[in-house]
PDB file of C-alpha atoms in Angstrom:
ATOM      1  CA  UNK M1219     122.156  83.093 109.259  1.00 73.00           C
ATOM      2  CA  UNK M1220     120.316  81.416 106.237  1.00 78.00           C
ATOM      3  CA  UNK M1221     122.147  82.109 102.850  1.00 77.00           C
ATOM      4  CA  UNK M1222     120.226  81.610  99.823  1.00 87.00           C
ATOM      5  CA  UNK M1223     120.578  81.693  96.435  1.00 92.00           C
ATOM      6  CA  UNK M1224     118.619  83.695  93.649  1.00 91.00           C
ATOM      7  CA  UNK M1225     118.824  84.014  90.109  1.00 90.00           C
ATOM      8  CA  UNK M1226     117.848  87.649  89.302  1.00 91.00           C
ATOM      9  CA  UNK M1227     116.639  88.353  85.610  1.00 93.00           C
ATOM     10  CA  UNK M1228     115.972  91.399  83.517  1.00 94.00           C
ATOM     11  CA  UNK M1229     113.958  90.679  80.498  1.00 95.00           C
ATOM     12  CA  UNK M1230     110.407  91.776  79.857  1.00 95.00           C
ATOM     13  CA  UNK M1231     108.321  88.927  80.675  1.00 96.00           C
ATOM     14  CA  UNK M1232     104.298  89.732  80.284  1.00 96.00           C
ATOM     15  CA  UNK M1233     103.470  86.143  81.968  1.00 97.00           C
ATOM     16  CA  UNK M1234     105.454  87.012  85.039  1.00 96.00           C
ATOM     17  CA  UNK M1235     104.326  90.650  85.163  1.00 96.00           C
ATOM     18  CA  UNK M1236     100.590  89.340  85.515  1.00 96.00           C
ATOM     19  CA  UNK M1237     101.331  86.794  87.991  1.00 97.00           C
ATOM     20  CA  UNK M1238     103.236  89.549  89.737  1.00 97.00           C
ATOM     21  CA  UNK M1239     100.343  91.717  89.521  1.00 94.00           C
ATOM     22  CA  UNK M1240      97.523  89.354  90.700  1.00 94.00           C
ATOM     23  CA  UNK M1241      99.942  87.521  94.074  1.00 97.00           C
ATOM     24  CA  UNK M1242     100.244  91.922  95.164  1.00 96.00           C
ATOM     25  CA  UNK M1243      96.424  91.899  94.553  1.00 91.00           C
ATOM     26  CA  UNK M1244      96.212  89.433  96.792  1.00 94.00           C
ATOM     27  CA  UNK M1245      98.613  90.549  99.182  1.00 96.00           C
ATOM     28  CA  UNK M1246      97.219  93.961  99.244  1.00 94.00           C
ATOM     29  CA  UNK M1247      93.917  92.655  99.872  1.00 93.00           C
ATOM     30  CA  UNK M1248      94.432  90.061 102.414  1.00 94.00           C
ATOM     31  CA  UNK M1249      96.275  93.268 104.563  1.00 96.00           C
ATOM     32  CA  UNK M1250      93.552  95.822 103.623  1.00 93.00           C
ATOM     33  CA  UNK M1251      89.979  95.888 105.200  1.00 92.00           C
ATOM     34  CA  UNK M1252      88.946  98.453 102.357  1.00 90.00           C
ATOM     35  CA  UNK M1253      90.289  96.397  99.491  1.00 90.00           C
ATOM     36  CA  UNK M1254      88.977  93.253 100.379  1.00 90.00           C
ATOM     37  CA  UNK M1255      85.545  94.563 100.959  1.00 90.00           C
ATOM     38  CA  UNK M1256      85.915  95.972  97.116  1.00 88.00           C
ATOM     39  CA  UNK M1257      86.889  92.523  96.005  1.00 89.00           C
ATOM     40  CA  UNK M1258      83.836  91.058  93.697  1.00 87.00           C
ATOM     41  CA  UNK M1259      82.224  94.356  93.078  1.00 85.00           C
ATOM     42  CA  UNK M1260      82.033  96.732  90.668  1.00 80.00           C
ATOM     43  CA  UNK M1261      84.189  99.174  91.849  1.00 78.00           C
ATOM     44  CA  UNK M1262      86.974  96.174  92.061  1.00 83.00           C
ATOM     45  CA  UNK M1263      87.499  97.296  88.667  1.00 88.00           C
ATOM     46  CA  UNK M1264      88.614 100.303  86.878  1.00 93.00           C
ATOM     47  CA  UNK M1265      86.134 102.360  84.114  1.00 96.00           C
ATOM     48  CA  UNK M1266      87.595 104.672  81.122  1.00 98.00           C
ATOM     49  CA  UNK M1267      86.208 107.748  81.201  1.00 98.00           C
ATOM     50  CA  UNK M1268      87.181 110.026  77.867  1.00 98.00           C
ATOM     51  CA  UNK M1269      86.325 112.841  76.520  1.00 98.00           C
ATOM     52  CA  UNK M1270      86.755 114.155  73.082  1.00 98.00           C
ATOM     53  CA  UNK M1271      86.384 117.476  71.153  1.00 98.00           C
ATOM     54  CA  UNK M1272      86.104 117.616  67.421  1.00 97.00           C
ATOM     55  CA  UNK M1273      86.682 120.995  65.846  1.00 95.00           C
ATOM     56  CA  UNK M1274      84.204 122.333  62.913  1.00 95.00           C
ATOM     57  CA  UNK M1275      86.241 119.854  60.153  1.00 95.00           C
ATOM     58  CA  UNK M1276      85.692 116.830  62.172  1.00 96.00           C
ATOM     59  CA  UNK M1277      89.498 116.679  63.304  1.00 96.00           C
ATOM     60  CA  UNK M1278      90.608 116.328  67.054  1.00 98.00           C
ATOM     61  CA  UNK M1279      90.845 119.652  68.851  1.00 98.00           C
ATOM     62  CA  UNK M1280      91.553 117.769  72.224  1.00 98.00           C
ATOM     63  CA  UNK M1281      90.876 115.078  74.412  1.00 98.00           C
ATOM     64  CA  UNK M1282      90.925 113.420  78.119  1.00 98.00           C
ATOM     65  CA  UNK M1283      91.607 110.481  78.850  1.00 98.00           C
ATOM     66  CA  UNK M1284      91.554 108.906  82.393  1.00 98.00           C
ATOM     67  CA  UNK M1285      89.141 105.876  84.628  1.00 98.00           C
ATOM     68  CA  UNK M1286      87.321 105.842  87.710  1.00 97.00           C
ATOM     69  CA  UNK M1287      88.500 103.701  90.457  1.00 94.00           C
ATOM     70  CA  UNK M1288      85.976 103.535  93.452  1.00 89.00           C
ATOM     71  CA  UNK M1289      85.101 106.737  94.501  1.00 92.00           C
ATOM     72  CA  UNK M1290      88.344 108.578  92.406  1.00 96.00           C
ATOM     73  CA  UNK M1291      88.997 110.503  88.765  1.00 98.00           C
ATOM     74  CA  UNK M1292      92.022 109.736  87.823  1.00 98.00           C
ATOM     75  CA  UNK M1293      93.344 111.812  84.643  1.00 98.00           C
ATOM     76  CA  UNK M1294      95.758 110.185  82.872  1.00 98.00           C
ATOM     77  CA  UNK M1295      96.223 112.819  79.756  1.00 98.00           C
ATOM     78  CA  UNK M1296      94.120 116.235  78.998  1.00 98.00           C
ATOM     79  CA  UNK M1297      95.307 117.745  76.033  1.00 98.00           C
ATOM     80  CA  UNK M1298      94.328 120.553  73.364  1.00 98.00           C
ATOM     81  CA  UNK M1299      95.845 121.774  69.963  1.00 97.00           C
ATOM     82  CA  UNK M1300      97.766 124.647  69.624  1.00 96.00           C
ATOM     83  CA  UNK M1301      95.042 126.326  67.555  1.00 95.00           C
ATOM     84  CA  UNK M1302      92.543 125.953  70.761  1.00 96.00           C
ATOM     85  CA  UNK M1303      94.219 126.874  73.509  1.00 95.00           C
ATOM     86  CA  UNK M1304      92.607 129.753  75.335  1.00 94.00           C
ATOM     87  CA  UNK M1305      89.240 129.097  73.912  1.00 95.00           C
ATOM     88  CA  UNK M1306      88.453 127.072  77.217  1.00 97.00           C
ATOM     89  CA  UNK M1307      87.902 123.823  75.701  1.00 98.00           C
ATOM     90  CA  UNK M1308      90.765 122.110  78.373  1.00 98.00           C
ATOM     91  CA  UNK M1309      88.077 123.654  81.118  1.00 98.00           C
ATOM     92  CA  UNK M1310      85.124 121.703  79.113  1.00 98.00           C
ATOM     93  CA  UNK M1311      87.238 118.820  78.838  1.00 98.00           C
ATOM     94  CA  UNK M1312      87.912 118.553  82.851  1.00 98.00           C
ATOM     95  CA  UNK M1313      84.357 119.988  83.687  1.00 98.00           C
ATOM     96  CA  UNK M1314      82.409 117.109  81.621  1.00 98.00           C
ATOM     97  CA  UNK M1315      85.170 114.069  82.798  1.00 98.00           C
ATOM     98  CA  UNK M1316      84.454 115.336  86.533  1.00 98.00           C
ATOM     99  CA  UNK M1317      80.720 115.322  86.253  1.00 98.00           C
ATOM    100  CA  UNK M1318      80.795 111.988  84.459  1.00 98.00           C
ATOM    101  CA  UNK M1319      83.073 110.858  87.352  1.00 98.00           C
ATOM    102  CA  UNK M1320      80.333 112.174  90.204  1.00 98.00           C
ATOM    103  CA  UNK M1321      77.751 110.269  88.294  1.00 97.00           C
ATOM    104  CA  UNK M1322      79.822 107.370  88.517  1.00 95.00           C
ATOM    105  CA  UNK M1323      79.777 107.880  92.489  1.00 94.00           C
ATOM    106  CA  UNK M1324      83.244 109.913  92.499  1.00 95.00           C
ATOM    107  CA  UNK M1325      84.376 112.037  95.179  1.00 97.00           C
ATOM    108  CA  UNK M1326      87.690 113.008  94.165  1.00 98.00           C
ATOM    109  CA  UNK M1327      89.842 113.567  91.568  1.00 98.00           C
ATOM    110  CA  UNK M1328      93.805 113.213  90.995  1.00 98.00           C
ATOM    111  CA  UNK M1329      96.225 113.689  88.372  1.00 98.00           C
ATOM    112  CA  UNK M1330     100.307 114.331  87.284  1.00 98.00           C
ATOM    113  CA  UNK M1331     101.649 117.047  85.493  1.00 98.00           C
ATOM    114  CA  UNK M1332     104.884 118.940  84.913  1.00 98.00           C
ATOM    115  CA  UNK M1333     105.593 122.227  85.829  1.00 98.00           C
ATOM    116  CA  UNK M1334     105.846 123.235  82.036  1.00 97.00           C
ATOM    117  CA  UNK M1335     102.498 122.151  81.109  1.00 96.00           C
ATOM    118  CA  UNK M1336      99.382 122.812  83.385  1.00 95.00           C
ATOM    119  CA  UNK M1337      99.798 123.328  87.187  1.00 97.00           C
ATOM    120  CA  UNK M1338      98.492 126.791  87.259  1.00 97.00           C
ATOM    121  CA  UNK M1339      95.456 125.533  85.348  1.00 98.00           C
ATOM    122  CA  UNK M1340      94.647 122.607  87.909  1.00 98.00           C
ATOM    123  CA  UNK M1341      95.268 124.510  90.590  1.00 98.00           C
ATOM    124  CA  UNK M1342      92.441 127.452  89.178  1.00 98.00           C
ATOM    125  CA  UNK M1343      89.766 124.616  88.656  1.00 98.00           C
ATOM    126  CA  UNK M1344      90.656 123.861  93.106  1.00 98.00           C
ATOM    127  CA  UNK M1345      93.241 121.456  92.469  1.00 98.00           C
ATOM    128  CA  UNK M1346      95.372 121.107  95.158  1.00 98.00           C
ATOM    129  CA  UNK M1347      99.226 120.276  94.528  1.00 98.00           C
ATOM    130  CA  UNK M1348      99.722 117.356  96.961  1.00 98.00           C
ATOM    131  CA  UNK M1349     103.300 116.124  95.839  1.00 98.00           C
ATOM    132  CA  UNK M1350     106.038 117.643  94.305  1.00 98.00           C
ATOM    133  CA  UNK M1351     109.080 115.356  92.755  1.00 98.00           C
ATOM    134  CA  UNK M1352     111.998 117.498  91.531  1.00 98.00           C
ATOM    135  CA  UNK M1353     114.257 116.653  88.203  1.00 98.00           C
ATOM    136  CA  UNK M1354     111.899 114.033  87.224  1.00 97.00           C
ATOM    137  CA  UNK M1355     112.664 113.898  84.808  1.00 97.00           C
ATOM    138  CA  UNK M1356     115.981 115.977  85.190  1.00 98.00           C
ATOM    139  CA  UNK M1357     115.623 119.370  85.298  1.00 98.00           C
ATOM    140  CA  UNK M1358     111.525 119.378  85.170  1.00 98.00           C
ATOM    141  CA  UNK M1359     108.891 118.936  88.077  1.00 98.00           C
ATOM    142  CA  UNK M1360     106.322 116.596  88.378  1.00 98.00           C
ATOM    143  CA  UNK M1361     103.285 117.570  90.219  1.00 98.00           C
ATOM    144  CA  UNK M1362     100.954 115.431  91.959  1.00 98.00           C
ATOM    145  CA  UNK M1363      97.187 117.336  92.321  1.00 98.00           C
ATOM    146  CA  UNK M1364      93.661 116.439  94.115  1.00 98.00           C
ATOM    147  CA  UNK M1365      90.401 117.853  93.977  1.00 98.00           C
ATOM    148  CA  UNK M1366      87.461 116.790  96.347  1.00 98.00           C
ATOM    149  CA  UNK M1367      84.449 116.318  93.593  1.00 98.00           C
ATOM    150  CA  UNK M1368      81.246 116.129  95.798  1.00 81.00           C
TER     151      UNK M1368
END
């Protein structure tokens, strides 16, 4: 048996995290068919997509915020004030984001959210809850959710 030695460290080091991130790129795409055809391409990368709603004074009455990654929406935040709700603006919100996303060549959409603020409403625009992670954080559920776009 080899024994060797390590020197494990905790601190937050932005350097390391990078180099981390590019050697698992590489990793990834030296096992992967799929992401080493992406590799040098467009779609390598991924594209904001927001979307923003003013309200008559100017002032944000919600927002989405998310990218495109090859042929997927991902939505990272969709929210609306208090004083819109029900007014359908969190349907415009997620109707423009997806069409911008098909014009960008996307297929499919995915998303998180916790079971106290908007399965019901994914699942009504044919979101389909894919994972479910109890107590996390404890005591709420995450949701995972897809939607096939075109």
């Amino acid at each position: 048996m080899v024994s060797r030695m390590f020197r494990l460290e905790t601190e937050v080091d932005k350097a390391r995290r990078d180099l981390l991130r590019r050697r698992l790129r590489d990793t990834n795409t030296a096992a992967s068919p799929v992401l080493r055809a992406l590799r040098g391409t467009p779609d390598e990368r991924e594209s904001p997509l927001h979307v923003w709603a003013s309200d008559a004074n100017g002032d944000l009455a919600g927002g989405l915020v998310g990218h495109t990654w090859t042929t997927w929406l991902h939505v990272t935040y969709l929210w609306v004030d208090g004083r819109h709700r029900g007014a359908g603006l969190g349907s415009r919100l997620l109707a423009e984001a997806e069409r911008v996303a098909v014009d960008r060549g996307c297929r499919a959409s995915r998303l998180e959210t916790w079971d106290f603020q908007a399965p019901e409403f994914y699942r009504k625009h044919g979101y389909d809850v894919v994972c479910v992670i109890p107590d996390y954080p404890p005591g709420v559920t995450e949701y995972t959710l897809t939607k096939r776009l075109a």
